[in-house]
Amino acid sequence: MFSKSLLASLLLASAPAALAAKVWDITVGGAAGLVYTPNQVKAEVGDVLSFHFQFKNHTVTQSSFASPCTPWEGGFDSGFMPVAMDATEFPVYNVTVETTDPIWIHCQQVGHCGMGMVFAANAPEEGNTYDNFLAAATATATQTTESTTTWSEPWSTYYPSATPASGGYYKRNVAEEAETQPTRRWTRVKAKREAY
């Protein structure tokens, strides 16, 4: 059985580590646009990256420096967090920092990563920097645009209820279309931004 003084010593010894942990509040999207604000931090082991989702529909998805817009196998992923424009409550996704190695993050919403919606914790100041990560992410926009913007017929032919005013999201699923609908090259991934 622990003595009271030993137990008190253990609690006091662990208190500085618990008190030293910092919570980094990061805004996801919102009025600032397709960005994480701030877009990078220098976090310590035990710190918490607390992602606060604002309006629209975003994710916090771990990636790698080499593939900034591709989910990292085995990495964390908040999943899509739709938030209506008139929302009064906002979802939060927390990631506890377990190492001081770089943590690379992107938004999986169609086109967002390629438009620069990326984040880094503990990015080096030389070599694999945040700026190089951002440049690699935005370089994917050209590739994405070229492979996903060609319509053989007006999109309203296949999705008459989704209009530009409704804010519908669409994503091309190349593997599926080859088997199911070779002439209809688009599948709907999200209806309205504001609808749940």
Tab-separated table of C-alpha atoms in Angstrom:
chain	number	residue	atom	x	y	z
A	1	MET	CA	0.000	0.000	0.000
A	2	PHE	CA	1.291	3.465	-0.846
A	3	SER	CA	1.970	5.836	1.982
A	4	LYS	CA	0.340	9.259	1.818
A	5	SER	CA	3.701	10.954	1.364
A	6	LEU	CA	4.714	8.619	-1.493
A	7	LEU	CA	1.365	9.129	-3.185
A	8	ALA	CA	1.664	12.900	-2.754
A	9	SER	CA	5.196	12.785	-4.218
A	10	LEU	CA	3.973	10.859	-7.232
A	11	LEU	CA	1.144	13.319	-7.799
A	12	LEU	CA	3.478	16.311	-7.484
A	13	ALA	CA	6.016	14.729	-9.820
A	14	SER	CA	3.399	14.169	-12.510
A	15	ALA	CA	1.730	17.577	-12.040
A	16	PRO	CA	4.353	19.637	-13.938
A	17	ALA	CA	3.976	17.406	-17.003
A	18	ALA	CA	0.200	17.738	-16.896
A	19	LEU	CA	0.384	21.481	-16.259
A	20	ALA	CA	2.979	21.995	-18.985
A	21	ALA	CA	0.742	20.490	-21.691
A	22	LYS	CA	-0.633	23.188	-23.945
A	23	VAL	CA	-3.861	23.182	-25.905
A	24	TRP	CA	-3.388	24.627	-29.382
A	25	ASP	CA	-6.696	26.009	-30.687
A	26	ILE	CA	-6.844	25.709	-34.470
A	27	THR	CA	-9.771	27.032	-36.510
A	28	VAL	CA	-10.774	24.873	-39.465
A	29	GLY	CA	-12.206	26.916	-42.350
A	30	GLY	CA	-14.732	29.599	-41.502
A	31	ALA	CA	-14.398	33.277	-42.344
A	32	ALA	CA	-10.671	32.933	-43.118
A	33	GLY	CA	-11.489	30.590	-46.011
A	34	LEU	CA	-9.988	27.229	-46.921
A	35	VAL	CA	-7.268	27.289	-44.285
A	36	TYR	CA	-6.361	26.085	-40.822
A	37	THR	CA	-5.659	29.051	-38.534
A	38	PRO	CA	-2.887	29.004	-37.452
A	39	ASN	CA	-1.468	26.863	-40.263
A	40	GLN	CA	1.441	25.510	-38.194
A	41	VAL	CA	2.565	25.181	-34.574
A	42	LYS	CA	5.580	23.928	-32.614
A	43	ALA	CA	4.032	21.467	-30.156
A	44	GLU	CA	5.569	19.441	-27.351
A	45	VAL	CA	4.799	15.838	-26.410
A	46	GLY	CA	1.531	15.852	-24.467
A	47	ASP	CA	0.197	19.026	-26.084
A	48	VAL	CA	-3.258	18.862	-27.654
A	49	LEU	CA	-4.070	20.088	-31.152
A	50	SER	CA	-7.703	21.155	-30.790
A	51	PHE	CA	-9.342	21.642	-34.196
A	52	HIS	CA	-12.500	23.802	-34.118
A	53	PHE	CA	-14.623	23.296	-37.241
A	54	GLN	CA	-16.400	26.320	-38.687
A	55	PHE	CA	-19.019	26.514	-41.441
A	56	LYS	CA	-18.830	24.345	-44.566
A	57	ASN	CA	-17.597	20.738	-44.526
A	58	HIS	CA	-13.972	19.929	-43.724
A	59	THR	CA	-11.755	17.198	-42.278
A	60	VAL	CA	-8.576	16.948	-40.241
A	61	THR	CA	-6.762	14.097	-41.968
A	62	GLN	CA	-3.183	13.026	-41.341
A	63	SER	CA	-0.999	12.766	-44.423
A	64	SER	CA	2.729	12.708	-45.151
A	65	PHE	CA	5.188	15.259	-46.477
A	66	ALA	CA	5.664	13.139	-49.619
A	67	SER	CA	1.896	12.923	-50.324
A	68	PRO	CA	0.270	15.964	-48.751
A	69	CYS	CA	-3.239	15.358	-50.134
A	70	THR	CA	-3.401	11.601	-49.522
A	71	PRO	CA	-4.535	10.142	-46.192
A	72	TRP	CA	-1.697	8.435	-44.350
A	73	GLU	CA	-2.469	4.751	-43.857
A	74	GLY	CA	-2.956	4.221	-40.139
A	75	GLY	CA	-3.094	7.964	-39.477
A	76	PHE	CA	-5.894	9.852	-37.770
A	77	ASP	CA	-8.919	11.263	-39.581
A	78	SER	CA	-11.748	13.325	-38.130
A	79	GLY	CA	-14.092	12.353	-40.942
A	80	PHE	CA	-16.234	15.036	-42.568
A	81	MET	CA	-17.593	17.629	-40.141
A	82	PRO	CA	-20.416	19.545	-41.873
A	83	VAL	CA	-21.297	22.832	-40.167
A	84	ALA	CA	-24.205	24.993	-41.324
A	85	MET	CA	-23.690	28.702	-41.977
A	86	ASP	CA	-26.079	29.565	-39.134
A	87	ALA	CA	-24.652	27.028	-36.649
A	88	THR	CA	-24.245	28.041	-33.024
A	89	GLU	CA	-22.403	24.902	-31.937
A	90	PHE	CA	-19.189	23.758	-33.582
A	91	PRO	CA	-17.559	20.319	-33.547
A	92	VAL	CA	-14.058	19.923	-32.104
A	93	TYR	CA	-11.517	17.211	-32.925
A	94	ASN	CA	-8.516	16.746	-30.625
A	95	VAL	CA	-5.166	15.163	-31.415
A	96	THR	CA	-2.681	14.558	-28.595
A	97	VAL	CA	0.926	15.041	-29.687
A	98	GLU	CA	2.860	11.852	-28.953
A	99	THR	CA	6.207	12.775	-30.532
A	100	THR	CA	8.031	15.888	-31.689
A	101	ASP	CA	8.248	14.454	-35.217
A	102	PRO	CA	6.374	16.495	-37.842
A	103	ILE	CA	2.630	15.935	-38.135
A	104	TRP	CA	1.232	16.722	-41.601
A	105	ILE	CA	-2.510	17.365	-42.005
A	106	HIS	CA	-4.860	18.187	-44.882
A	107	CYS	CA	-8.570	18.590	-45.618
A	108	GLN	CA	-10.056	15.772	-47.699
A	109	GLN	CA	-12.931	17.826	-49.099
A	110	VAL	CA	-12.733	17.829	-52.891
A	111	GLY	CA	-10.110	20.352	-54.011
A	112	HIS	CA	-9.441	21.883	-50.578
A	113	CYS	CA	-5.950	20.429	-50.082
A	114	GLY	CA	-4.909	21.507	-53.568
A	115	MET	CA	-6.106	24.999	-52.702
A	116	GLY	CA	-3.734	25.059	-49.724
A	117	MET	CA	-5.872	23.755	-46.866
A	118	VAL	CA	-3.000	22.065	-45.009
A	119	PHE	CA	-1.531	22.226	-41.505
A	120	ALA	CA	1.690	21.110	-39.828
A	121	ALA	CA	2.857	20.591	-36.283
A	122	ASN	CA	6.615	20.577	-35.724
A	123	ALA	CA	7.597	21.142	-39.342
A	124	PRO	CA	11.371	21.559	-39.678
A	125	GLU	CA	12.783	24.978	-40.508
A	126	GLU	CA	14.920	23.513	-43.303
A	127	GLY	CA	14.259	20.796	-45.882
A	128	ASN	CA	10.750	19.447	-45.346
A	129	THR	CA	9.377	22.818	-44.227
A	130	TYR	CA	5.760	23.881	-43.963
A	131	ASP	CA	6.206	26.110	-47.028
A	132	ASN	CA	7.480	23.134	-49.078
A	133	PHE	CA	4.566	21.011	-47.803
A	134	LEU	CA	2.123	23.743	-48.850
A	135	ALA	CA	3.781	24.022	-52.273
A	136	ALA	CA	3.520	20.260	-52.787
A	137	ALA	CA	-0.173	20.356	-51.806
A	138	THR	CA	-1.030	23.212	-54.150
A	139	ALA	CA	0.855	21.467	-56.969
A	140	THR	CA	-1.798	18.726	-56.776
A	141	ALA	CA	-4.511	21.240	-57.728
A	142	THR	CA	-3.461	21.185	-61.376
A	143	GLN	CA	-3.505	17.393	-61.431
A	144	THR	CA	-6.894	17.278	-59.691
A	145	THR	CA	-8.418	19.944	-61.905
A	146	GLU	CA	-7.294	18.259	-65.109
A	147	SER	CA	-8.705	14.896	-64.093
A	148	THR	CA	-11.984	16.022	-62.554
A	149	THR	CA	-13.496	18.884	-64.506
A	150	THR	CA	-14.433	17.392	-67.865
A	151	TRP	CA	-18.162	16.818	-68.388
A	152	SER	CA	-19.535	14.989	-71.402
A	153	GLU	CA	-23.011	16.387	-70.587
A	154	PRO	CA	-24.229	19.086	-68.198
A	155	TRP	CA	-23.970	17.889	-64.604
A	156	SER	CA	-27.600	18.892	-64.067
A	157	THR	CA	-28.582	16.025	-66.406
A	158	TYR	CA	-27.566	13.571	-63.698
A	159	TYR	CA	-28.147	15.706	-60.606
A	160	PRO	CA	-31.125	17.969	-61.342
A	161	SER	CA	-31.704	18.806	-57.649
A	162	ALA	CA	-28.132	20.001	-57.175
A	163	THR	CA	-27.642	23.455	-58.540
A	164	PRO	CA	-24.783	25.883	-58.051
A	165	ALA	CA	-26.994	27.697	-55.535
A	166	SER	CA	-27.460	24.522	-53.463
A	167	GLY	CA	-23.716	24.121	-52.964
A	168	GLY	CA	-23.664	20.431	-53.869
A	169	TYR	CA	-20.311	18.627	-53.823
A	170	TYR	CA	-19.284	16.032	-56.375
A	171	LYS	CA	-16.348	13.693	-56.577
A	172	ARG	CA	-15.156	11.465	-59.363
A	173	ASN	CA	-14.756	7.807	-58.444
A	174	VAL	CA	-12.610	6.355	-61.228
A	175	ALA	CA	-12.570	2.765	-59.956
A	176	GLU	CA	-16.339	2.595	-59.613
A	177	GLU	CA	-17.208	4.341	-62.861
A	178	ALA	CA	-15.292	1.853	-64.970
A	179	GLU	CA	-17.561	-0.918	-63.664
A	180	THR	CA	-20.889	0.824	-63.255
A	181	GLN	CA	-21.383	3.923	-65.364
A	182	PRO	CA	-18.746	4.522	-68.015
A	183	THR	CA	-20.673	7.447	-69.527
A	184	ARG	CA	-21.674	9.037	-66.231
A	185	ARG	CA	-18.348	9.936	-64.700
A	186	TRP	CA	-19.432	11.607	-61.499
A	187	THR	CA	-20.784	10.389	-58.211
A	188	ARG	CA	-22.308	12.576	-55.602
A	189	VAL	CA	-20.469	12.662	-52.279
A	190	LYS	CA	-22.236	15.422	-50.453
A	191	ALA	CA	-25.604	17.055	-50.953
A	192	LYS	CA	-25.859	20.528	-49.545
A	193	ARG	CA	-23.131	22.004	-47.372
A	194	GLU	CA	-25.734	23.128	-44.909
A	195	ALA	CA	-27.849	19.928	-44.923
A	196	TYR	CA	-27.081	17.060	-42.595
